[in-house]
Amino acid sequence: MIVLMYLYFFIILLTSSFSAATNNKVNEINANCEDGPLDIKIMKQLDIRIGGKKWDHNLNELIQSNIREAITSNPKNTPNILEPTPEIDVRNGTPEEPNVVIDWTSETDSKRIINQLDSITSKLQNVQNVCQKSECGSAGSVENLNVYNSDICNREVGISKPQFCEVLEENTGVKKNLAKNCREVQERGHNKSGIYEIQPKSSVKPIFVLCDMVTKGGGWTVIQKRFDGSEDFFREWRDYKFGFGNLHREFWIGLENIYQLTGFQVSELLVEITDRDKIKAYANYNRFGIGPETDGYPLNILAGFSGDAGDSLTPHLSSKFSTKDIDQDKHAVHCAQVYLGGWWYAGCHVSNLNGKFINMALPEAYKFKGLHWLGFRGHEYCHAGSRMLVRPVQS
């Protein structure tokens, strides 16, 4: 009886805490999403450990085991245990009855506790069922590549980990037919700029990217964005390889992703420079591509310049990428360390869009260490923002 009472109060506490936390989080998320309420999936299920015993994701099993222990330790209160009914199926949306029915023939208080435990189990199961829906939205939204336009909907780029939507595909049987790039997203009728899930043809897994559907015809995948200095771009090789930042703010999409987007098809590059007076200029290259990591992610394709920002990237053609911990430039000094960025440094640069964000006239100590693009405002001028965008060349 004492064991059952402890178990009863444990379940009451667990249920109230779990339900409150879940409801609060769902309400918080829905309040922050501009496109309406989201279906949320809690990926980590419940693990329970009591007295050295462990039950993974199965509260029913926990309750039944403790009931059996109570029966063993109190044989005079032994109930009649009926045949088991089917186990609870958390996937069907409506839980079945608990899989063991206990008919107590004595101890009115014990019977009341068992009944309330059954009720608590059912309520907790309903909470879990609510949480089974995916954080990526409905199956239709994944298949149709809907835009996620709030911070809770976005994904940080570049981190090597499974995407939540892969779990949705396993659970629902949905066959995702993802676009290979933002131009293909646009060709499928999506004309709103925002975050989409794509999978480049040669990529082993999908990625989330920011698509620009407005600038110069749209269909651009944004690979770099800076505008407020909120993200540190003086980083090591691994960060530049996989990417860093926030798709809604400043970010670098990752060299590996740039390679997957440009290394296997003819692509073009658009560079957008914003000066400290918020005046923009553009450099467009109708041929752009980088090589694989084994070659140092070199800038090996660049041609067909046009635009009003001047050509400040061609001098970097054939250069390998360098970071603060990997020196692959053509100069005796370590250019990435000297100029505080990660770039296709040659000897060292006439452009440095991943340099230190300063957004002011540079003091002598930071000369040439900011966001520079020689062809627009001169080499010493430090710009206030930049974007780099790629898309396949239409045949």
Tab-separated table of C-alpha atoms in Angstrom:
chain	number	residue	atom	x	y	z
A	1	MET	CA	0.000	0.000	0.000
A	2	ILE	CA	2.815	2.413	0.892
A	3	VAL	CA	4.572	1.638	-2.404
A	4	LEU	CA	1.390	2.391	-4.315
A	5	MET	CA	0.892	5.682	-2.480
A	6	TYR	CA	4.438	6.789	-3.339
A	7	LEU	CA	3.928	5.773	-6.941
A	8	TYR	CA	0.613	7.642	-7.086
A	9	PHE	CA	2.139	10.929	-5.912
A	10	PHE	CA	5.136	10.427	-8.241
A	11	ILE	CA	2.840	10.061	-11.240
A	12	ILE	CA	0.738	13.106	-10.204
A	13	LEU	CA	3.904	15.229	-10.038
A	14	LEU	CA	5.301	13.840	-13.298
A	15	THR	CA	2.041	14.395	-15.182
A	16	SER	CA	1.455	17.951	-13.993
A	17	SER	CA	5.061	18.981	-14.698
A	18	PHE	CA	5.168	17.322	-18.116
A	19	SER	CA	1.758	18.685	-19.181
A	20	ALA	CA	2.482	22.218	-17.986
A	21	ALA	CA	5.910	22.317	-19.631
A	22	THR	CA	4.517	20.947	-22.877
A	23	ASN	CA	1.558	23.334	-22.998
A	24	ASN	CA	3.714	26.350	-22.128
A	25	LYS	CA	6.260	25.497	-24.820
A	26	VAL	CA	3.599	24.923	-27.486
A	27	ASN	CA	1.919	28.235	-26.597
A	28	GLU	CA	5.262	30.046	-26.701
A	29	ILE	CA	6.146	28.589	-30.086
A	30	ASN	CA	2.738	29.325	-31.622
A	31	ALA	CA	2.881	32.911	-30.354
A	32	ASN	CA	6.206	33.453	-32.124
A	33	CYS	CA	5.334	31.898	-35.465
A	34	GLU	CA	4.106	34.414	-38.014
A	35	ASP	CA	2.466	31.864	-40.277
A	36	GLY	CA	0.114	30.424	-37.678
A	37	PRO	CA	0.257	27.564	-35.178
A	38	LEU	CA	2.761	24.792	-35.691
A	39	ASP	CA	2.551	21.121	-34.916
A	40	ILE	CA	5.345	20.385	-32.469
A	41	LYS	CA	7.257	17.145	-32.074
A	42	ILE	CA	9.188	16.358	-28.906
A	43	MET	CA	12.049	14.236	-30.162
A	44	LYS	CA	13.388	12.978	-26.817
A	45	GLN	CA	10.902	10.676	-25.145
A	46	LEU	CA	10.644	9.778	-21.485
A	47	ASP	CA	13.311	7.701	-19.771
A	48	ILE	CA	12.442	6.677	-16.211
A	49	ARG	CA	14.862	5.332	-13.619
A	50	ILE	CA	13.781	4.321	-10.106
A	51	GLY	CA	15.832	2.285	-7.664
A	52	GLY	CA	18.295	1.133	-10.282
A	53	LYS	CA	15.565	0.050	-12.710
A	54	LYS	CA	14.937	1.680	-16.062
A	55	TRP	CA	11.866	1.957	-18.283
A	56	ASP	CA	12.382	3.539	-21.703
A	57	HIS	CA	9.423	5.530	-23.046
A	58	ASN	CA	6.823	3.207	-21.442
A	59	LEU	CA	4.972	4.631	-18.481
A	60	ASN	CA	2.498	1.726	-18.506
A	61	GLU	CA	5.339	-0.723	-17.932
A	62	LEU	CA	6.574	1.385	-15.014
A	63	ILE	CA	3.164	1.412	-13.346
A	64	GLN	CA	2.557	-2.289	-13.876
A	65	SER	CA	5.996	-3.251	-12.563
A	66	ASN	CA	5.551	-1.239	-9.387
A	67	ILE	CA	2.067	-2.669	-8.871
A	68	ARG	CA	3.464	-6.187	-9.167
A	69	GLU	CA	6.206	-5.342	-6.661
A	70	ALA	CA	3.559	-4.024	-4.266
A	71	ILE	CA	1.544	-7.212	-4.677
A	72	THR	CA	4.605	-9.362	-3.981
A	73	SER	CA	5.486	-7.438	-0.847
A	74	ASN	CA	1.850	-7.416	0.393
A	75	PRO	CA	0.419	-10.847	-0.479
A	76	LYS	CA	-2.697	-10.368	1.671
A	77	ASN	CA	-3.815	-7.609	-0.695
A	78	THR	CA	-3.167	-9.670	-3.832
A	79	PRO	CA	-5.650	-8.771	-6.595
A	80	ASN	CA	-7.101	-10.909	-9.327
A	81	ILE	CA	-5.173	-10.040	-12.486
A	82	LEU	CA	-7.251	-10.468	-15.623
A	83	GLU	CA	-6.052	-11.285	-19.125
A	84	PRO	CA	-4.032	-8.480	-20.705
A	85	THR	CA	-5.635	-6.302	-23.361
A	86	PRO	CA	-3.730	-4.849	-26.355
A	87	GLU	CA	-0.913	-2.453	-25.475
A	88	ILE	CA	-1.257	1.278	-25.947
A	89	ASP	CA	-0.366	2.356	-29.485
A	90	VAL	CA	0.946	5.922	-29.304
A	91	ARG	CA	0.824	6.311	-33.092
A	92	ASN	CA	-2.892	5.921	-33.718
A	93	GLY	CA	-3.954	9.136	-31.997
A	94	THR	CA	-6.408	7.451	-29.576
A	95	PRO	CA	-4.892	5.356	-26.804
A	96	GLU	CA	-6.359	1.948	-26.065
A	97	GLU	CA	-7.102	0.755	-22.538
A	98	PRO	CA	-4.064	-0.022	-20.361
A	99	ASN	CA	-2.693	-3.440	-21.160
A	100	VAL	CA	-3.298	-4.942	-17.698
A	101	VAL	CA	-6.643	-4.727	-15.910
A	102	ILE	CA	-6.513	-5.195	-12.151
A	103	ASP	CA	-9.571	-6.166	-10.158
A	104	TRP	CA	-8.968	-5.497	-6.479
A	105	THR	CA	-11.194	-7.558	-4.169
A	106	SER	CA	-10.037	-5.808	-1.023
A	107	GLU	CA	-8.729	-2.492	0.223
A	108	THR	CA	-11.067	0.224	-1.093
A	109	ASP	CA	-8.260	2.768	-0.968
A	110	SER	CA	-6.036	0.582	-3.121
A	111	LYS	CA	-8.776	0.240	-5.718
A	112	ARG	CA	-9.236	3.998	-5.803
A	113	ILE	CA	-5.499	4.506	-6.287
A	114	ILE	CA	-5.382	2.010	-9.140
A	115	ASN	CA	-8.319	3.716	-10.864
A	116	GLN	CA	-6.644	7.099	-10.589
A	117	LEU	CA	-3.357	5.686	-11.852
A	118	ASP	CA	-5.194	4.403	-14.912
A	119	SER	CA	-6.692	7.859	-15.431
A	120	ILE	CA	-3.301	9.526	-15.060
A	121	THR	CA	-1.755	7.086	-17.515
A	122	SER	CA	-4.441	7.903	-20.056
A	123	LYS	CA	-3.966	11.655	-19.619
A	124	LEU	CA	-0.206	11.396	-19.950
A	125	GLN	CA	-0.649	9.257	-23.034
A	126	ASN	CA	-2.885	11.931	-24.563
A	127	VAL	CA	-0.184	14.533	-23.937
A	128	GLN	CA	2.348	12.282	-25.646
A	129	ASN	CA	0.003	11.808	-28.608
A	130	VAL	CA	-0.295	15.586	-29.001
A	131	CYS	CA	3.491	15.778	-29.050
A	132	GLN	CA	3.820	13.150	-31.770
A	133	LYS	CA	3.189	15.687	-34.522
A	134	SER	CA	6.242	17.083	-36.268
A	135	GLU	CA	8.067	20.327	-35.581
A	136	CYS	CA	8.530	20.633	-39.328
A	137	GLY	CA	4.808	21.160	-39.827
A	138	SER	CA	2.355	18.854	-41.519
A	139	ALA	CA	3.395	16.278	-44.080
A	140	GLY	CA	1.906	18.456	-46.778
A	141	SER	CA	3.971	21.463	-45.770
A	142	VAL	CA	7.202	19.465	-46.053
A	143	GLU	CA	6.249	17.993	-49.400
A	144	ASN	CA	5.188	21.377	-50.751
A	145	LEU	CA	8.226	23.200	-49.348
A	146	ASN	CA	6.319	25.837	-47.385
A	147	VAL	CA	8.356	28.760	-46.079
A	148	TYR	CA	9.177	28.944	-42.378
A	149	ASN	CA	9.273	32.634	-41.469
A	150	SER	CA	9.937	32.826	-37.720
A	151	ASP	CA	12.925	32.126	-35.494
A	152	ILE	CA	11.334	28.978	-34.083
A	153	CYS	CA	10.833	27.641	-37.624
A	154	ASN	CA	14.358	28.191	-38.866
A	155	ARG	CA	17.342	25.876	-38.707
A	156	GLU	CA	20.935	26.797	-37.974
A	157	VAL	CA	22.949	25.945	-41.019
A	158	GLY	CA	25.819	23.558	-41.303
A	159	ILE	CA	25.628	21.512	-38.150
A	160	SER	CA	26.097	17.855	-39.018
A	161	LYS	CA	22.991	16.272	-37.479
A	162	PRO	CA	19.796	14.607	-38.727
A	163	GLN	CA	17.027	16.950	-39.807
A	164	PHE	CA	13.748	16.721	-37.925
A	165	CYS	CA	11.868	16.280	-41.203
A	166	GLU	CA	13.682	13.013	-41.842
A	167	VAL	CA	11.890	11.622	-38.798
A	168	LEU	CA	8.584	12.857	-40.195
A	169	GLU	CA	9.214	10.917	-43.385
A	170	GLU	CA	9.924	7.725	-41.436
A	171	ASN	CA	6.834	8.089	-39.258
A	172	THR	CA	4.315	9.060	-41.929
A	173	GLY	CA	5.633	7.341	-45.013
A	174	VAL	CA	5.732	10.684	-46.839
A	175	LYS	CA	8.008	10.614	-49.868
A	176	LYS	CA	9.771	13.955	-50.014
A	177	ASN	CA	10.459	15.291	-53.479
A	178	LEU	CA	12.751	18.161	-52.597
A	179	ALA	CA	14.000	20.774	-55.013
A	180	LYS	CA	17.746	20.747	-55.668
A	181	ASN	CA	18.171	24.524	-55.316
A	182	CYS	CA	16.195	27.733	-54.906
A	183	ARG	CA	15.736	28.183	-58.638
A	184	GLU	CA	13.948	24.848	-58.782
A	185	VAL	CA	11.869	25.889	-55.770
A	186	GLN	CA	10.857	28.980	-57.739
A	187	GLU	CA	10.059	26.929	-60.831
A	188	ARG	CA	7.649	24.887	-58.708
A	189	GLY	CA	5.615	28.013	-58.081
A	190	HIS	CA	7.064	29.324	-54.812
A	191	ASN	CA	7.705	33.030	-55.277
A	192	LYS	CA	8.050	34.142	-51.665
A	193	SER	CA	11.528	34.731	-50.272
A	194	GLY	CA	12.248	32.740	-47.144
A	195	ILE	CA	13.627	29.491	-45.762
A	196	TYR	CA	13.103	26.276	-47.735
A	197	GLU	CA	14.365	22.719	-47.449
A	198	ILE	CA	16.312	21.560	-50.500
A	199	GLN	CA	18.618	18.702	-51.399
A	200	PRO	CA	21.334	19.344	-53.999
A	201	LYS	CA	21.619	16.514	-56.506
A	202	SER	CA	24.934	15.230	-55.175
A	203	SER	CA	24.160	15.825	-51.489
A	204	VAL	CA	23.492	12.875	-49.174
A	205	LYS	CA	20.978	14.773	-47.038
A	206	PRO	CA	18.705	17.819	-47.284
A	207	ILE	CA	19.587	21.251	-45.963
A	208	PHE	CA	17.633	24.361	-45.058
A	209	VAL	CA	18.538	27.455	-47.057
A	210	LEU	CA	17.447	31.061	-47.449
A	211	CYS	CA	16.002	31.705	-50.912
A	212	ASP	CA	15.782	35.166	-52.495
A	213	MET	CA	12.883	35.125	-54.961
A	214	VAL	CA	12.963	38.871	-55.737
A	215	THR	CA	16.458	40.184	-56.539
A	216	LYS	CA	17.318	40.192	-60.249
A	217	GLY	CA	14.760	37.559	-61.197
A	218	GLY	CA	14.964	35.528	-57.985
A	219	GLY	CA	15.773	31.852	-57.576
A	220	TRP	CA	18.934	32.655	-55.599
A	221	THR	CA	20.344	30.587	-52.744
A	222	VAL	CA	21.947	32.958	-50.233
A	223	ILE	CA	25.339	31.599	-49.165
A	224	GLN	CA	26.553	34.558	-47.092
A	225	LYS	CA	24.793	37.431	-45.328
A	226	ARG	CA	26.128	40.177	-43.066
A	227	PHE	CA	24.434	43.350	-41.907
A	228	ASP	CA	24.787	43.979	-38.161
A	229	GLY	CA	27.907	42.265	-36.811
A	230	SER	CA	25.939	39.844	-34.639
A	231	GLU	CA	27.930	36.845	-35.896
A	232	ASP	CA	31.671	36.335	-35.485
A	233	PHE	CA	33.229	35.449	-38.861
A	234	PHE	CA	36.776	34.982	-37.554
A	235	ARG	CA	36.414	31.212	-37.246
A	236	GLU	CA	38.199	27.926	-37.790
A	237	TRP	CA	38.066	25.562	-40.750
A	238	ARG	CA	35.350	23.286	-39.397
A	239	ASP	CA	32.939	26.192	-38.972
A	240	TYR	CA	33.585	27.458	-42.480
A	241	LYS	CA	33.209	23.949	-43.854
A	242	PHE	CA	29.837	23.154	-42.268
A	243	GLY	CA	28.532	26.692	-41.873
A	244	PHE	CA	27.457	28.859	-38.966
A	245	GLY	CA	24.992	31.545	-37.976
A	246	ASN	CA	21.238	31.969	-38.235
A	247	LEU	CA	19.323	31.947	-41.512
A	248	HIS	CA	17.188	34.843	-40.294
A	249	ARG	CA	20.207	36.948	-39.404
A	250	GLU	CA	23.903	36.675	-40.304
A	251	PHE	CA	25.327	33.405	-41.565
A	252	TRP	CA	27.740	31.484	-43.756
A	253	ILE	CA	26.075	28.478	-45.386
A	254	GLY	CA	29.236	26.356	-45.414
A	255	LEU	CA	31.892	25.542	-48.009
A	256	GLU	CA	30.666	21.981	-48.397
A	257	ASN	CA	27.167	23.202	-49.189
A	258	ILE	CA	28.537	25.779	-51.638
A	259	TYR	CA	30.489	22.988	-53.316
A	260	GLN	CA	27.376	20.804	-53.541
A	261	LEU	CA	25.446	23.723	-55.071
A	262	THR	CA	28.081	24.879	-57.584
A	263	GLY	CA	30.581	22.072	-58.127
A	264	PHE	CA	28.356	19.856	-60.272
A	265	GLN	CA	26.476	22.316	-62.491
A	266	VAL	CA	27.065	25.645	-64.211
A	267	SER	CA	26.215	28.356	-61.690
A	268	GLU	CA	26.345	32.124	-61.376
A	269	LEU	CA	27.252	34.332	-58.417
A	270	LEU	CA	25.731	37.628	-57.319
A	271	VAL	CA	27.611	39.748	-54.775
A	272	GLU	CA	25.668	42.555	-53.099
A	273	ILE	CA	27.633	45.222	-51.207
A	274	THR	CA	26.013	47.777	-48.879
A	275	ASP	CA	28.016	50.837	-47.846
A	276	ARG	CA	27.634	52.794	-44.610
A	277	ASP	CA	25.077	55.113	-46.264
A	278	LYS	CA	22.946	52.058	-47.144
A	279	ILE	CA	23.718	52.394	-50.848
A	280	LYS	CA	23.959	49.029	-52.600
A	281	ALA	CA	26.122	47.915	-55.501
A	282	TYR	CA	26.304	44.582	-57.323
A	283	ALA	CA	28.910	42.332	-58.890
A	284	ASN	CA	27.480	39.543	-61.057
A	285	TYR	CA	29.543	36.612	-62.379
A	286	ASN	CA	27.790	34.363	-64.883
A	287	ARG	CA	30.168	31.512	-64.083
A	288	PHE	CA	31.085	30.522	-60.523
A	289	GLY	CA	32.107	27.338	-58.754
A	290	ILE	CA	34.417	25.981	-56.074
A	291	GLY	CA	36.260	22.672	-55.830
A	292	PRO	CA	36.087	19.949	-53.151
A	293	GLU	CA	37.668	19.983	-49.717
A	294	THR	CA	40.436	17.630	-50.852
A	295	ASP	CA	41.650	20.478	-53.084
A	296	GLY	CA	41.135	23.148	-50.409
A	297	TYR	CA	37.723	24.371	-51.638
A	298	PRO	CA	39.455	26.479	-54.312
A	299	LEU	CA	37.733	29.260	-56.221
A	300	ASN	CA	38.276	27.453	-59.505
A	301	ILE	CA	35.498	28.888	-61.704
A	302	LEU	CA	34.848	32.629	-62.044
A	303	ALA	CA	34.017	34.508	-65.240
A	304	GLY	CA	31.576	36.858	-66.970
A	305	PHE	CA	31.652	39.875	-64.660
A	306	SER	CA	29.062	42.647	-64.860
A	307	GLY	CA	27.736	45.221	-62.403
A	308	ASP	CA	28.395	48.552	-60.713
A	309	ALA	CA	30.455	47.307	-57.748
A	310	GLY	CA	33.575	46.579	-59.764
A	311	ASP	CA	35.319	43.225	-60.109
A	312	SER	CA	37.114	42.537	-56.842
A	313	LEU	CA	36.929	38.748	-56.870
A	314	THR	CA	38.754	37.731	-60.058
A	315	PRO	CA	42.175	38.455	-58.444
A	316	HIS	CA	41.297	35.621	-56.028
A	317	LEU	CA	40.626	33.083	-58.806
A	318	SER	CA	42.387	29.716	-58.264
A	319	SER	CA	43.064	30.553	-54.599
A	320	LYS	CA	42.291	27.993	-51.914
A	321	PHE	CA	40.174	28.909	-48.919
A	322	SER	CA	42.015	29.887	-45.728
A	323	THR	CA	40.843	30.246	-42.134
A	324	LYS	CA	42.456	31.249	-38.841
A	325	ASP	CA	43.717	27.672	-38.330
A	326	ILE	CA	44.352	26.609	-41.955
A	327	ASP	CA	46.771	28.689	-44.055
A	328	GLN	CA	46.429	27.982	-47.792
A	329	ASP	CA	47.057	31.450	-49.229
A	330	LYS	CA	49.815	32.506	-51.614
A	331	HIS	CA	51.491	34.958	-49.243
A	332	ALA	CA	54.327	34.466	-46.774
A	333	VAL	CA	52.074	35.655	-43.938
A	334	HIS	CA	48.939	33.880	-42.717
A	335	CYS	CA	46.389	36.162	-44.384
A	336	ALA	CA	43.345	34.856	-42.503
A	337	GLN	CA	44.970	35.634	-39.154
A	338	VAL	CA	46.260	39.019	-40.251
A	339	TYR	CA	42.977	40.166	-41.814
A	340	LEU	CA	40.631	38.469	-39.332
A	341	GLY	CA	38.463	36.419	-41.666
A	342	GLY	CA	38.033	33.357	-43.819
A	343	TRP	CA	38.385	33.847	-47.584
A	344	TRP	CA	40.013	32.792	-50.832
A	345	TYR	CA	43.074	34.836	-49.915
A	346	ALA	CA	45.738	35.222	-52.545
A	347	GLY	CA	48.425	37.632	-51.489
A	348	CYS	CA	46.438	38.780	-49.504
A	349	HIS	CA	43.194	40.410	-50.792
A	350	VAL	CA	41.320	43.014	-52.788
A	351	SER	CA	38.066	41.742	-51.285
A	352	ASN	CA	37.465	40.439	-47.777
A	353	LEU	CA	33.724	40.078	-47.199
A	354	ASN	CA	34.225	37.779	-44.203
A	355	GLY	CA	36.523	40.205	-42.403
A	356	LYS	CA	35.778	41.925	-39.106
A	357	PHE	CA	32.482	43.823	-38.977
A	358	ILE	CA	33.226	47.398	-37.929
A	359	ASN	CA	30.808	49.651	-39.911
A	360	MET	CA	32.850	52.819	-39.472
A	361	ALA	CA	35.951	54.509	-40.776
A	362	LEU	CA	38.702	52.129	-39.756
A	363	PRO	CA	41.337	53.062	-37.212
A	364	GLU	CA	44.877	52.346	-38.330
A	365	ALA	CA	45.022	49.106	-36.307
A	366	TYR	CA	42.159	47.638	-38.356
A	367	LYS	CA	43.168	48.902	-41.780
A	368	PHE	CA	42.125	46.357	-44.463
A	369	LYS	CA	40.676	44.055	-41.774
A	370	GLY	CA	37.001	44.893	-42.257
A	371	LEU	CA	34.424	44.127	-44.966
A	372	HIS	CA	36.270	45.274	-48.070
A	373	TRP	CA	35.493	45.319	-51.784
A	374	LEU	CA	38.070	47.397	-53.622
A	375	GLY	CA	35.858	48.170	-56.635
A	376	PHE	CA	33.196	49.909	-54.535
A	377	ARG	CA	34.374	52.864	-52.408
A	378	GLY	CA	38.043	51.846	-52.509
A	379	HIS	CA	40.196	49.313	-50.736
A	380	GLU	CA	40.352	50.996	-47.334
A	381	TYR	CA	36.597	51.592	-47.078
A	382	CYS	CA	34.812	49.319	-44.596
A	383	HIS	CA	31.313	48.347	-45.729
A	384	ALA	CA	28.196	47.879	-43.607
A	385	GLY	CA	26.880	44.696	-45.170
A	386	SER	CA	27.143	42.068	-47.876
A	387	ARG	CA	25.338	39.130	-49.417
A	388	MET	CA	26.574	36.374	-51.706
A	389	LEU	CA	23.989	34.446	-53.722
A	390	VAL	CA	24.221	31.566	-56.219
A	391	ARG	CA	21.844	29.941	-58.682
A	392	PRO	CA	22.111	27.545	-61.632
A	393	VAL	CA	22.532	29.125	-65.041
A	394	GLN	CA	19.424	28.577	-67.144
A	395	SER	CA	20.142	26.673	-70.325
